PDB file of C-alpha atoms in Angstrom:
ATOM      1  CA  ARG A   1       0.109   0.060   0.012  1.00 83.00           C
ATOM      2  CA  ALA A   2       2.926   2.600   1.027  1.00 90.00           C
ATOM      3  CA  SER A   3       6.282   2.787   2.048  1.00 91.00           C
ATOM      4  CA  LYS A   4       8.003   5.597   4.021  1.00 94.00           C
ATOM      5  CA  ASN A   5      11.715   6.867   4.693  1.00 93.00           C
ATOM      6  CA  LEU A   6      12.936   5.451   1.187  1.00 94.00           C
ATOM      7  CA  ALA A   7      16.548   6.274   0.416  1.00 91.00           C
ATOM      8  CA  ALA A   8      17.050   8.985  -1.906  1.00 93.00           C
ATOM      9  CA  LYS A   9      18.749   7.346  -5.133  1.00 91.00           C
ATOM     10  CA  ASP A  10      18.356   9.973  -7.876  1.00 91.00           C
ATOM     11  CA  ILE A  11      20.353  13.344  -8.078  1.00 91.00           C
ATOM     12  CA  THR A  12      17.272  15.245  -7.158  1.00 92.00           C
ATOM     13  CA  GLY A  13      17.237  13.986  -3.650  1.00 94.00           C
ATOM     14  CA  THR A  14      14.139  11.580  -4.362  1.00 95.00           C
ATOM     15  CA  SER A  15      13.510   8.204  -5.645  1.00 96.00           C
ATOM     16  CA  ASP A  16      11.089   6.687  -8.269  1.00 96.00           C
ATOM     17  CA  PRO A  17       9.847   3.750  -6.337  1.00 96.00           C
ATOM     18  CA  TYR A  18       7.686   0.794  -7.522  1.00 95.00           C
ATOM     19  CA  CYS A  19       7.415  -2.906  -6.181  1.00 93.00           C
ATOM     20  CA  ILE A  20       7.740  -6.095  -7.663  1.00 94.00           C
ATOM     21  CA  ILE A  21       5.804  -9.175  -6.059  1.00 91.00           C
ATOM     22  CA  ASP A  22       6.835 -12.671  -6.586  1.00 92.00           C
ATOM     23  CA  LEU A  23       6.510 -16.004  -5.139  1.00 90.00           C
ATOM     24  CA  LEU A  24       9.580 -17.862  -4.307  1.00 92.00           C
ATOM     25  CA  ARG A  25      10.120 -21.405  -4.039  1.00 88.00           C
ATOM     26  CA  ASN A  26      13.927 -23.017  -2.856  1.00 86.00           C
ATOM     27  CA  GLY A  27      14.898 -19.459  -3.568  1.00 86.00           C
ATOM     28  CA  GLU A  28      13.909 -19.115  -7.137  1.00 91.00           C
ATOM     29  CA  ILE A  29      10.860 -17.158  -8.678  1.00 92.00           C
ATOM     30  CA  PHE A  30       8.006 -19.664  -9.726  1.00 87.00           C
ATOM     31  CA  HIS A  31       5.547 -17.303  -9.686  1.00 87.00           C
ATOM     32  CA  SER A  32       5.229 -13.452 -10.712  1.00 90.00           C
ATOM     33  CA  LEU A  33       2.521 -11.427  -9.026  1.00 87.00           C
ATOM     34  CA  GLY A  34       3.284  -8.212 -10.638  1.00 88.00           C
ATOM     35  CA  GLN A  35       4.332  -4.868  -9.910  1.00 91.00           C
ATOM     36  CA  THR A  36       2.884  -1.623  -8.788  1.00 91.00           C
ATOM     37  CA  ASP A  37       2.883   1.649 -10.897  1.00 91.00           C
ATOM     38  CA  VAL A  38       5.961   3.982 -10.299  1.00 94.00           C
ATOM     39  CA  GLN A  39       5.591   6.681  -7.822  1.00 94.00           C
ATOM     40  CA  TRP A  40       7.603   9.527  -9.245  1.00 96.00           C
ATOM     41  CA  LYS A  41       9.962  11.486  -7.146  1.00 96.00           C
ATOM     42  CA  GLU A  42       9.060  10.141  -3.873  1.00 95.00           C
ATOM     43  CA  LEU A  43      10.520   8.917  -0.727  1.00 95.00           C
ATOM     44  CA  ASN A  44       6.913   8.072   1.007  1.00 95.00           C
ATOM     45  CA  PRO A  45       5.000   6.754  -1.775  1.00 94.00           C
ATOM     46  CA  GLU A  46       1.277   5.559  -1.583  1.00 91.00           C
ATOM     47  CA  PHE A  47       0.963   2.763  -4.161  1.00 85.00           C
ATOM     48  CA  ARG A  48      -2.284   2.612  -6.231  1.00 74.00           C
ATOM     49  CA  HIS A  49      -2.302  -1.343  -6.372  1.00 66.00           C
ATOM     50  CA  ARG A  50      -4.302  -2.526  -3.246  1.00 64.00           C
ATOM     51  CA  ALA A  51      -4.155  -6.321  -4.062  1.00 70.00           C
ATOM     52  CA  PHE A  52      -2.477  -8.896  -6.268  1.00 72.00           C
ATOM     53  CA  GLN A  53      -4.163 -12.168  -6.848  1.00 70.00           C
ATOM     54  CA  CYS A  54      -3.500 -15.422  -8.228  1.00 68.00           C
ATOM     55  CA  VAL A  55      -4.452 -18.843  -8.311  1.00 68.00           C
ATOM     56  CA  LEU A  56      -1.997 -21.562  -7.654  1.00 70.00           C
ATOM     57  CA  ASP A  57      -2.772 -25.199  -8.439  1.00 70.00           C
ATOM     58  CA  ASP A  58      -1.510 -27.328  -5.446  1.00 70.00           C
ATOM     59  CA  PRO A  59      -3.117 -30.689  -5.534  1.00 66.00           C
ATOM     60  CA  ASP A  60      -0.871 -32.272  -2.746  1.00 71.00           C
ATOM     61  CA  GLY A  61      -0.640 -29.122  -0.672  1.00 70.00           C
ATOM     62  CA  THR A  62       3.224 -28.655  -0.641  1.00 71.00           C
ATOM     63  CA  LEU A  63       3.359 -25.473  -2.889  1.00 74.00           C
ATOM     64  CA  ILE A  64       2.125 -22.839  -0.226  1.00 74.00           C
ATOM     65  CA  PRO A  65       4.076 -24.381   2.928  1.00 75.00           C
ATOM     66  CA  GLU A  66       7.533 -24.447   0.875  1.00 80.00           C
ATOM     67  CA  SER A  67       6.942 -20.909  -0.911  1.00 86.00           C
ATOM     68  CA  THR A  68       8.065 -17.297   0.220  1.00 88.00           C
ATOM     69  CA  LEU A  69       6.353 -14.023  -0.486  1.00 88.00           C
ATOM     70  CA  ARG A  70       8.890 -11.490  -1.680  1.00 91.00           C
ATOM     71  CA  ILE A  71       8.246  -7.910  -2.015  1.00 91.00           C
ATOM     72  CA  THR A  72      11.233  -5.800  -3.541  1.00 92.00           C
ATOM     73  CA  ILE A  73      11.222  -2.096  -3.684  1.00 92.00           C
ATOM     74  CA  MET A  74      13.066  -0.585  -6.587  1.00 93.00           C
ATOM     75  CA  ASP A  75      13.907   2.984  -8.155  1.00 95.00           C
ATOM     76  CA  ARG A  76      13.056   3.524 -11.742  1.00 96.00           C
ATOM     77  CA  ASP A  77      15.816   4.930 -13.614  1.00 95.00           C
ATOM     78  CA  LYS A  78      15.591   6.036 -17.279  1.00 90.00           C
ATOM     79  CA  TYR A  79      19.047   5.751 -18.646  1.00 89.00           C
ATOM     80  CA  LYS A  80      20.727   3.012 -16.199  1.00 91.00           C
ATOM     81  CA  LYS A  81      19.643  -0.258 -14.237  1.00 92.00           C
ATOM     82  CA  ASP A  82      17.117   0.368 -11.860  1.00 94.00           C
ATOM     83  CA  ASP A  83      18.317   0.989  -8.336  1.00 91.00           C
ATOM     84  CA  PHE A  84      17.511  -1.457  -5.204  1.00 90.00           C
ATOM     85  CA  LEU A  85      15.649   0.395  -2.468  1.00 91.00           C
ATOM     86  CA  GLY A  86      14.645  -2.937  -0.220  1.00 90.00           C
ATOM     87  CA  VAL A  87      12.910  -6.188   0.314  1.00 90.00           C
ATOM     88  CA  VAL A  88      10.898  -7.885   2.896  1.00 90.00           C
ATOM     89  CA  TYR A  89      10.057 -11.795   2.827  1.00 90.00           C
ATOM     90  CA  PHE A  90       7.554 -13.771   4.284  1.00 86.00           C
ATOM     91  CA  ASN A  91       7.551 -17.499   4.734  1.00 84.00           C
ATOM     92  CA  LEU A  92       4.011 -18.930   3.857  1.00 82.00           C
ATOM     93  CA  ALA A  93       4.283 -21.853   5.837  1.00 78.00           C
ATOM     94  CA  LYS A  94       4.526 -19.452   9.061  1.00 79.00           C
ATOM     95  CA  HIS A  95       2.515 -16.581   7.889  1.00 74.00           C
ATOM     96  CA  GLN A  96      -0.620 -17.245   5.896  1.00 73.00           C
ATOM     97  CA  ARG A  97      -2.192 -14.112   7.129  1.00 79.00           C
ATOM     98  CA  VAL A  98      -0.594 -10.714   7.948  1.00 81.00           C
ATOM     99  CA  PRO A  99      -2.605  -7.843   9.047  1.00 84.00           C
ATOM    100  CA  LEU A 100      -2.188  -4.330   7.906  1.00 87.00           C
ATOM    101  CA  MET A 101       1.082  -3.196   9.316  1.00 88.00           C
ATOM    102  CA  TRP A 102       4.334  -1.629   8.533  1.00 91.00           C
ATOM    103  CA  PHE A 103       7.415  -3.902   7.932  1.00 89.00           C
ATOM    104  CA  LYS A 104      11.443  -2.915   7.900  1.00 89.00           C
ATOM    105  CA  THR A 105      12.922  -3.416   4.671  1.00 88.00           C
ATOM    106  CA  SER A 106      15.758  -5.828   4.759  1.00 78.00           C
ATOM    107  CA  GLN A 107      19.562  -4.910   4.477  1.00 64.00           C
ATOM    108  CA  ASN A 108      20.702  -8.150   3.868  1.00 62.00           C
ATOM    109  CA  ALA A 109      20.061  -7.900   0.284  1.00 60.00           C
ATOM    110  CA  ALA A 110      21.722  -4.593  -0.318  1.00 59.00           C
ATOM    111  CA  ARG A 111      23.991  -5.046  -3.063  1.00 61.00           C
ATOM    112  CA  ASP A 112      27.669  -3.302  -3.518  1.00 61.00           C
ATOM    113  CA  GLY A 113      27.292  -1.293  -0.278  1.00 64.00           C
ATOM    114  CA  GLU A 114      24.058   0.373  -1.517  1.00 69.00           C
ATOM    115  CA  ARG A 115      22.179   2.464   1.202  1.00 70.00           C
ATOM    116  CA  VAL A 116      18.831   0.865   2.168  1.00 79.00           C
ATOM    117  CA  THR A 117      16.486   2.226   4.517  1.00 84.00           C
ATOM    118  CA  GLY A 118      12.702   2.456   4.640  1.00 90.00           C
ATOM    119  CA  ASP A 119       9.544   0.602   5.854  1.00 91.00           C
ATOM    120  CA  ILE A 120       6.664  -0.695   3.643  1.00 90.00           C
ATOM    121  CA  LEU A 121       2.899  -0.839   4.619  1.00 89.00           C
ATOM    122  CA  LEU A 122       1.150  -3.903   3.684  1.00 86.00           C
ATOM    123  CA  GLU A 123      -1.110  -6.627   4.473  1.00 83.00           C
ATOM    124  CA  TYR A 124      -1.765 -10.465   2.641  1.00 81.00           C
ATOM    125  CA  ARG A 125      -3.689 -13.488   3.257  1.00 77.00           C
ATOM    126  CA  ILE A 126      -3.671 -16.784   1.777  1.00 73.00           C
ATOM    127  CA  GLU A 127      -7.043 -18.298   0.822  1.00 69.00           C
ATOM    128  CA  ILE A 128      -7.146 -22.141   0.390  1.00 63.00           C
ATOM    129  CA  PRO A 129      -9.875 -22.703  -2.142  1.00 60.00           C
ATOM    130  CA  VAL A 130     -12.679 -25.258  -1.133  1.00 59.00           C
ATOM    131  CA  ASP A 131     -12.304 -28.443  -3.292  1.00 58.00           C
ATOM    132  CA  ASP A 132     -14.913 -27.996  -6.117  1.00 56.00           C
ATOM    133  CA  GLY A 133     -14.872 -31.916  -6.843  1.00 54.00           C
ATOM    134  CA  VAL A 134     -16.682 -32.488  -3.260  1.00 51.00           C
ATOM    135  CA  GLU A 135     -19.680 -30.172  -4.460  1.00 49.00           C
ATOM    136  CA  ALA A 136     -19.670 -31.846  -7.766  1.00 49.00           C
ATOM    137  CA  GLU A 137     -20.030 -35.397  -6.095  1.00 51.00           C
ATOM    138  CA  GLU A 138     -22.733 -34.092  -4.023  1.00 50.00           C
ATOM    139  CA  GLU A 139     -24.790 -32.829  -6.729  1.00 49.00           C
ATOM    140  CA  GLU A 140     -24.375 -36.145  -8.638  1.00 50.00           C
ATOM    141  CA  GLU A 141     -25.760 -37.637  -5.563  1.00 51.00           C
ATOM    142  CA  LEU A 142     -28.504 -35.408  -5.395  1.00 47.00           C
ATOM    143  CA  LYS A 143     -29.404 -36.076  -9.137  1.00 49.00           C
ATOM    144  CA  ASP A 144     -29.298 -39.631  -8.441  1.00 51.00           C
ATOM    145  CA  ARG A 145     -31.917 -39.586  -5.750  1.00 47.00           C
TER     146      ARG A 145
END
């Protein structure tokens, strides 16, 4: 939803932040949920995207417990590689629902001594869909009566 106190990466003393949202499995991206719009010249942006949704086929129930939600904050640059601003990780086996709250961005992922500061406001929940096959079986039983 928002970030605050991000590092200034542009010569104007601001940044142009956006977030990239991915699901990781064994440290590798297996599903990209998308990214927010760039918020130009902001150190305390409010992102327009309020929700990202995906449906994952997980018949054996192992995909979600072995997955990590990663939200990476980047600074858009026109003439060079985008700058890293921070990242947060959530182990989905431990946290299937996180209420709206502020989280400190991790400095562990900073590259080449980059300055990483800031917080991100977010919430998420994992919803396990009800098996439609059960409802279909029940409907068939009713038809047979």
